[in-house]
Amino acid sequence: MGLLSSRTFRQIATGALTGIEEKRNDMRDRIDTYREKAVTKKNEIQKKYNEYFDEEKENINTFNQLSTLVGDDYVGKLNSFAQASPARLSMLLNQNADVVRSELDKYQDSDADFVQQRTEKLKLNEQELNQNLQDQEGLFKGTSTLFTRDIEDRGIKDIQAEAGTLTSESLPSTAPAGPGIDVKTRLTNPEKSTVINNFDKLYKTDMDGTEYQMSDEDPDKYANPTVQSVFDKVAIMEANAAEERVTLDTQTALAEVLYQMDNPNYKGDNLKFITQIGPKNPSLNTAEFDSAESYGNVEEMKEIAERNKTLNIFIAEDMLIRIKELEEAKASGETTTATGTVTDLAEVKARPPSFGGGQKAKQEREAWDAQYGNTHFNDGTLMSQAQQEAWRESQAKKGGGKSKNSIRRLID
């Protein structure tokens, strides 16, 4: 086989170059086609996202309107109502507050956050749509040959730049519900008089009809359990209000309790003072809390405060404030307890000898006894809480009780 002539070679080379250039031009034309498809797809996807956004925005705005209408006490029930289908919310929108509350009374409170759920749902839709757009933009990838690879690389960037990404927006947040519309929070003087007079007519059943009948078994209790329940609440309200330094007279407290019995939606300002038990109830373990505080026992203090949240929120909140103050003091190294600082209690020197040393030594012994006598053994060792309690009980006995050495030996 002979060698190709130079003319023939030039012809072959020119033909090959022409073929490559045609492929490159075709690749450029296809960039335009894929770009147009990607932009068209982006517009379709953006339109779909906007529809999703508008729907969820309307759902959230409707939910916020309804929560403002019925008040924060009904937000849990409203969450429950909206779970089945957000579209149901619009059914309630044009109703008055009492009608909506009556409908929501059929539902249990739900901890679900409707607004958060709708926000998460939109986010998932956005991610799905963005993935669809990326898939469309990626169709051009892998369509090149060795001689058109550079055009493909530039084309992909060009298509992505032209199509871009979805333009997303932020949904409204949860709006504070407040007390609700058409919710009474205060009684007029005539309303107070009316509700108390009606109650008296029903329950003042003694001989002359001027007093509530007392129990035969317990003269400090009312015979009728309804009357007893009412005045238990009144007493708790007054006690809690006093603790919070709020002036609340008995007639106002009584009227508020009675009015709510007949009108469950009544949200009197003073009803917040009704708790399960009063602030002086032994079940609150305030003495134990004080004792734990005196020894810097934060964990025990927290346990007591946590239990009290359901019993009396006002006492619990006061305890939490004291715990925070103690923790801050500890962090600063200045934790003061009833008997000294936490670090002091662990680093106490032994009690000065009982004899000798003259007046100065006597003064040192008295000072040591005053500060550490009820919390430490004479060698400076800190007593356990049980040992301290035993020592105090022993000291209270006439003529004295067990010695510190006996307590140390008998009680861990």
XYZ file of C-alpha atoms in Angstrom, residues 112-401:
290
model
C -48.337 19.767 67.971
C -47.268 23.133 66.545
C -49.425 23.756 63.484
C -47.335 26.664 62.183
C -44.108 24.695 62.516
C -45.669 21.710 60.743
C -46.794 23.831 57.793
C -43.353 25.471 57.595
C -41.680 22.055 57.499
C -44.125 20.851 54.851
C -43.275 23.810 52.606
C -39.559 23.145 53.129
C -39.967 19.547 51.950
C -41.865 20.709 48.866
C -39.140 23.258 48.164
C -36.421 20.585 48.398
C -38.322 18.311 46.022
C -38.850 21.088 43.494
C -35.203 22.161 43.664
C -34.152 18.583 42.990
C -36.418 18.496 39.926
C -34.809 21.700 38.679
C -31.309 20.336 39.228
C -32.244 17.175 37.325
C -33.420 19.299 34.394
C -30.272 21.383 34.427
C -28.162 18.216 34.521
C -29.664 16.668 31.356
C -27.020 18.390 29.198
C -24.231 16.746 31.153
C -22.668 13.682 29.470
C -23.753 14.578 25.938
C -20.277 15.626 24.734
C -17.419 13.863 22.945
C -13.705 14.298 23.336
C -13.733 17.223 20.948
C -16.738 19.009 22.557
C -16.020 18.473 26.258
C -14.995 22.079 26.804
C -18.240 23.296 25.241
C -20.250 20.988 27.532
C -18.481 22.312 30.636
C -19.153 25.907 29.679
C -22.691 25.031 28.606
C -23.611 23.437 31.948
C -22.482 26.557 33.816
C -24.372 28.714 31.339
C -27.590 26.665 31.759
C -27.340 26.704 35.556
C -26.691 30.445 35.620
C -29.607 31.135 33.298
C -32.107 28.865 35.080
C -30.869 29.638 38.585
C -32.619 28.283 41.687
C -36.033 28.693 43.235
C -36.864 32.005 44.838
C -38.194 31.032 48.285
C -39.904 33.111 50.963
C -40.406 32.875 54.708
C -43.827 31.972 56.065
C -45.439 33.983 58.878
C -44.537 32.918 62.404
C -46.906 31.998 65.209
C -48.725 35.094 66.444
C -49.327 35.551 70.204
C -52.909 34.480 70.854
C -53.593 36.759 73.793
C -56.694 36.407 75.960
C -59.101 36.106 73.038
C -61.972 38.192 71.729
C -65.129 38.740 73.781
C -63.434 37.297 76.860
C -64.226 39.093 80.112
C -61.258 39.710 82.378
C -62.919 41.881 85.042
C -66.274 42.143 86.797
C -68.177 45.321 87.512
C -69.394 45.949 91.043
C -73.019 45.178 90.086
C -71.886 41.878 88.536
C -70.009 40.987 91.719
C -73.055 41.734 93.860
C -75.389 39.745 91.615
C -73.303 36.591 91.486
C -72.663 36.601 95.260
C -76.338 37.241 96.064
C -77.417 34.365 93.817
C -74.929 32.076 95.545
C -76.124 33.143 98.985
C -79.744 32.433 98.096
C -78.811 28.869 97.185
C -76.395 27.992 99.970
C -77.145 30.096 103.056
C -79.332 27.400 104.549
C -78.969 27.801 108.307
C -82.042 28.429 110.483
C -82.490 32.085 109.574
C -80.867 31.931 106.135
C -78.053 34.333 106.963
C -75.096 31.937 107.213
C -73.672 28.980 105.349
C -74.333 25.753 107.224
C -71.245 24.322 108.917
C -70.322 20.651 109.141
C -71.386 18.698 112.236
C -68.200 16.630 112.060
C -65.799 19.538 111.603
C -66.988 22.967 112.755
C -64.248 24.621 110.692
C -65.659 23.145 107.469
C -68.806 23.931 105.521
C -71.463 21.220 105.309
C -71.965 21.635 101.567
C -68.925 20.472 99.534
C -69.596 23.080 96.824
C -69.438 25.882 99.371
C -66.285 24.391 100.865
C -64.653 24.126 97.448
C -65.504 27.738 96.626
C -64.045 29.124 99.846
C -60.964 26.908 99.581
C -60.243 28.564 96.229
C -60.924 32.010 97.659
C -58.495 31.408 100.533
C -55.790 30.207 98.128
C -56.359 33.195 95.836
C -56.014 35.669 98.697
C -52.908 33.956 100.088
C -51.146 33.818 96.713
C -52.062 37.414 95.955
C -50.608 38.472 99.306
C -47.395 36.558 98.535
C -47.199 38.470 95.247
C -47.994 41.747 97.053
C -51.255 42.191 95.176
C -54.276 43.582 97.005
C -57.263 41.258 96.601
C -60.330 41.557 98.797
C -62.460 38.551 99.714
C -65.585 39.778 97.910
C -63.738 40.181 94.610
C -62.091 36.771 94.929
C -65.424 35.135 95.789
C -67.201 36.834 92.879
C -64.516 35.762 90.401
C -64.687 32.126 91.515
C -68.490 32.071 91.371
C -68.676 33.840 88.010
C -66.292 31.337 86.415
C -68.407 28.440 87.718
C -71.293 29.705 85.586
C -69.111 31.050 82.748
C -66.187 28.684 82.038
C -64.766 31.057 79.413
C -64.356 33.829 81.959
C -60.674 34.778 82.297
C -60.649 37.045 85.308
C -57.327 38.715 86.022
C -57.286 37.354 89.584
C -58.055 33.747 88.679
C -54.345 33.225 88.009
C -53.954 33.130 91.806
C -55.881 29.839 92.023
C -53.391 27.032 92.526
C -53.772 23.459 93.721
C -52.658 24.353 97.236
C -51.907 27.571 99.142
C -48.420 29.033 99.682
C -48.215 27.877 103.337
C -49.190 24.255 102.667
C -46.620 21.817 104.174
C -46.707 19.779 100.953
C -44.581 22.476 99.331
C -41.644 21.438 101.547
C -40.475 25.010 102.011
C -38.627 24.119 105.216
C -36.724 21.362 103.405
C -35.948 23.818 100.618
C -34.589 26.368 103.097
C -32.462 23.676 104.716
C -31.076 22.527 101.355
C -30.303 26.144 100.493
C -28.423 26.650 103.749
C -26.083 23.812 102.766
C -25.820 24.779 99.116
C -27.594 21.589 97.964
C -28.761 22.839 94.550
C -29.932 19.444 93.295
C -32.339 18.945 96.198
C -33.567 22.519 95.791
C -34.297 21.874 92.100
C -36.195 18.664 92.876
C -38.448 20.475 95.357
C -39.051 23.427 93.015
C -39.909 21.110 90.121
C -42.494 19.204 92.202
C -44.047 22.483 93.282
C -44.745 23.695 89.745
C -48.000 21.751 89.650
C -48.877 22.543 93.261
C -48.209 26.270 93.466
C -46.475 27.975 90.559
C -45.826 31.156 92.548
C -43.823 29.359 95.237
C -42.057 27.292 92.567
C -41.035 30.431 90.673
C -39.705 32.046 93.854
C -37.673 28.914 94.523
C -36.282 28.919 90.980
C -35.134 32.522 91.455
C -33.323 31.573 94.655
C -31.718 28.592 92.915
C -30.477 30.824 90.106
C -29.023 33.292 92.595
C -27.254 30.481 94.454
C -25.832 29.020 91.222
C -24.582 32.437 90.144
C -22.999 32.968 93.542
C -21.317 29.556 93.335
C -19.979 30.348 89.880
C -18.451 33.571 91.210
C -16.917 31.779 94.194
C -19.002 33.732 96.700
C -21.622 31.170 97.655
C -23.012 32.119 101.049
C -25.118 29.689 103.071
C -26.712 30.024 106.488
C -23.446 29.028 108.164
C -20.812 30.433 105.825
C -19.517 30.003 102.305
C -19.472 26.584 100.641
C -15.686 26.595 100.500
C -15.502 27.759 104.140
C -17.615 24.823 105.308
C -15.177 22.351 103.811
C -12.070 24.088 105.195
C -12.893 24.749 108.838
C -10.118 24.580 111.393
C -10.505 22.539 114.584
C -12.214 24.134 117.574
C -9.762 25.884 119.891
C -8.913 23.822 123.025
C -11.582 23.882 125.710
C -9.199 24.987 128.453
C -6.375 27.469 128.750
C -5.420 30.432 126.650
C -7.077 33.040 128.783
C -9.685 35.544 127.632
C -8.511 35.546 124.020
C -8.850 31.751 123.709
C -12.310 31.928 125.276
C -13.407 34.489 122.711
C -12.057 32.289 119.883
C -13.993 29.270 121.241
C -17.203 31.285 121.464
C -16.746 32.622 117.922
C -16.110 29.084 116.607
C -19.185 27.746 118.418
C -21.361 30.545 117.053
C -20.333 29.943 113.447
C -19.603 26.206 113.293
C -20.911 24.678 116.497
C -24.071 23.264 114.903
C -22.504 22.130 111.618
C -19.044 20.732 112.443
C -17.402 18.283 114.775
C -14.765 19.778 117.040
C -11.962 18.611 114.742
C -13.379 20.775 111.940
C -15.051 17.945 109.986
C -18.369 18.921 108.409
C -21.338 16.937 109.787
C -23.739 15.244 107.399
C -27.238 16.715 107.255
C -28.584 13.822 109.355
C -25.862 14.397 111.960
C -26.625 18.125 112.091
C -30.314 17.476 112.631
C -29.518 14.940 115.379
C -27.204 17.467 117.051
C -29.843 20.204 117.025
C -32.442 17.820 118.475
C -29.965 16.769 121.139
C -29.228 20.382 122.104
C -32.934 21.134 122.390
C -33.386 18.506 125.092
C -33.431 19.689 128.673
C -30.040 19.101 130.242
C -28.510 18.304 126.850
C -28.505 15.079 124.882
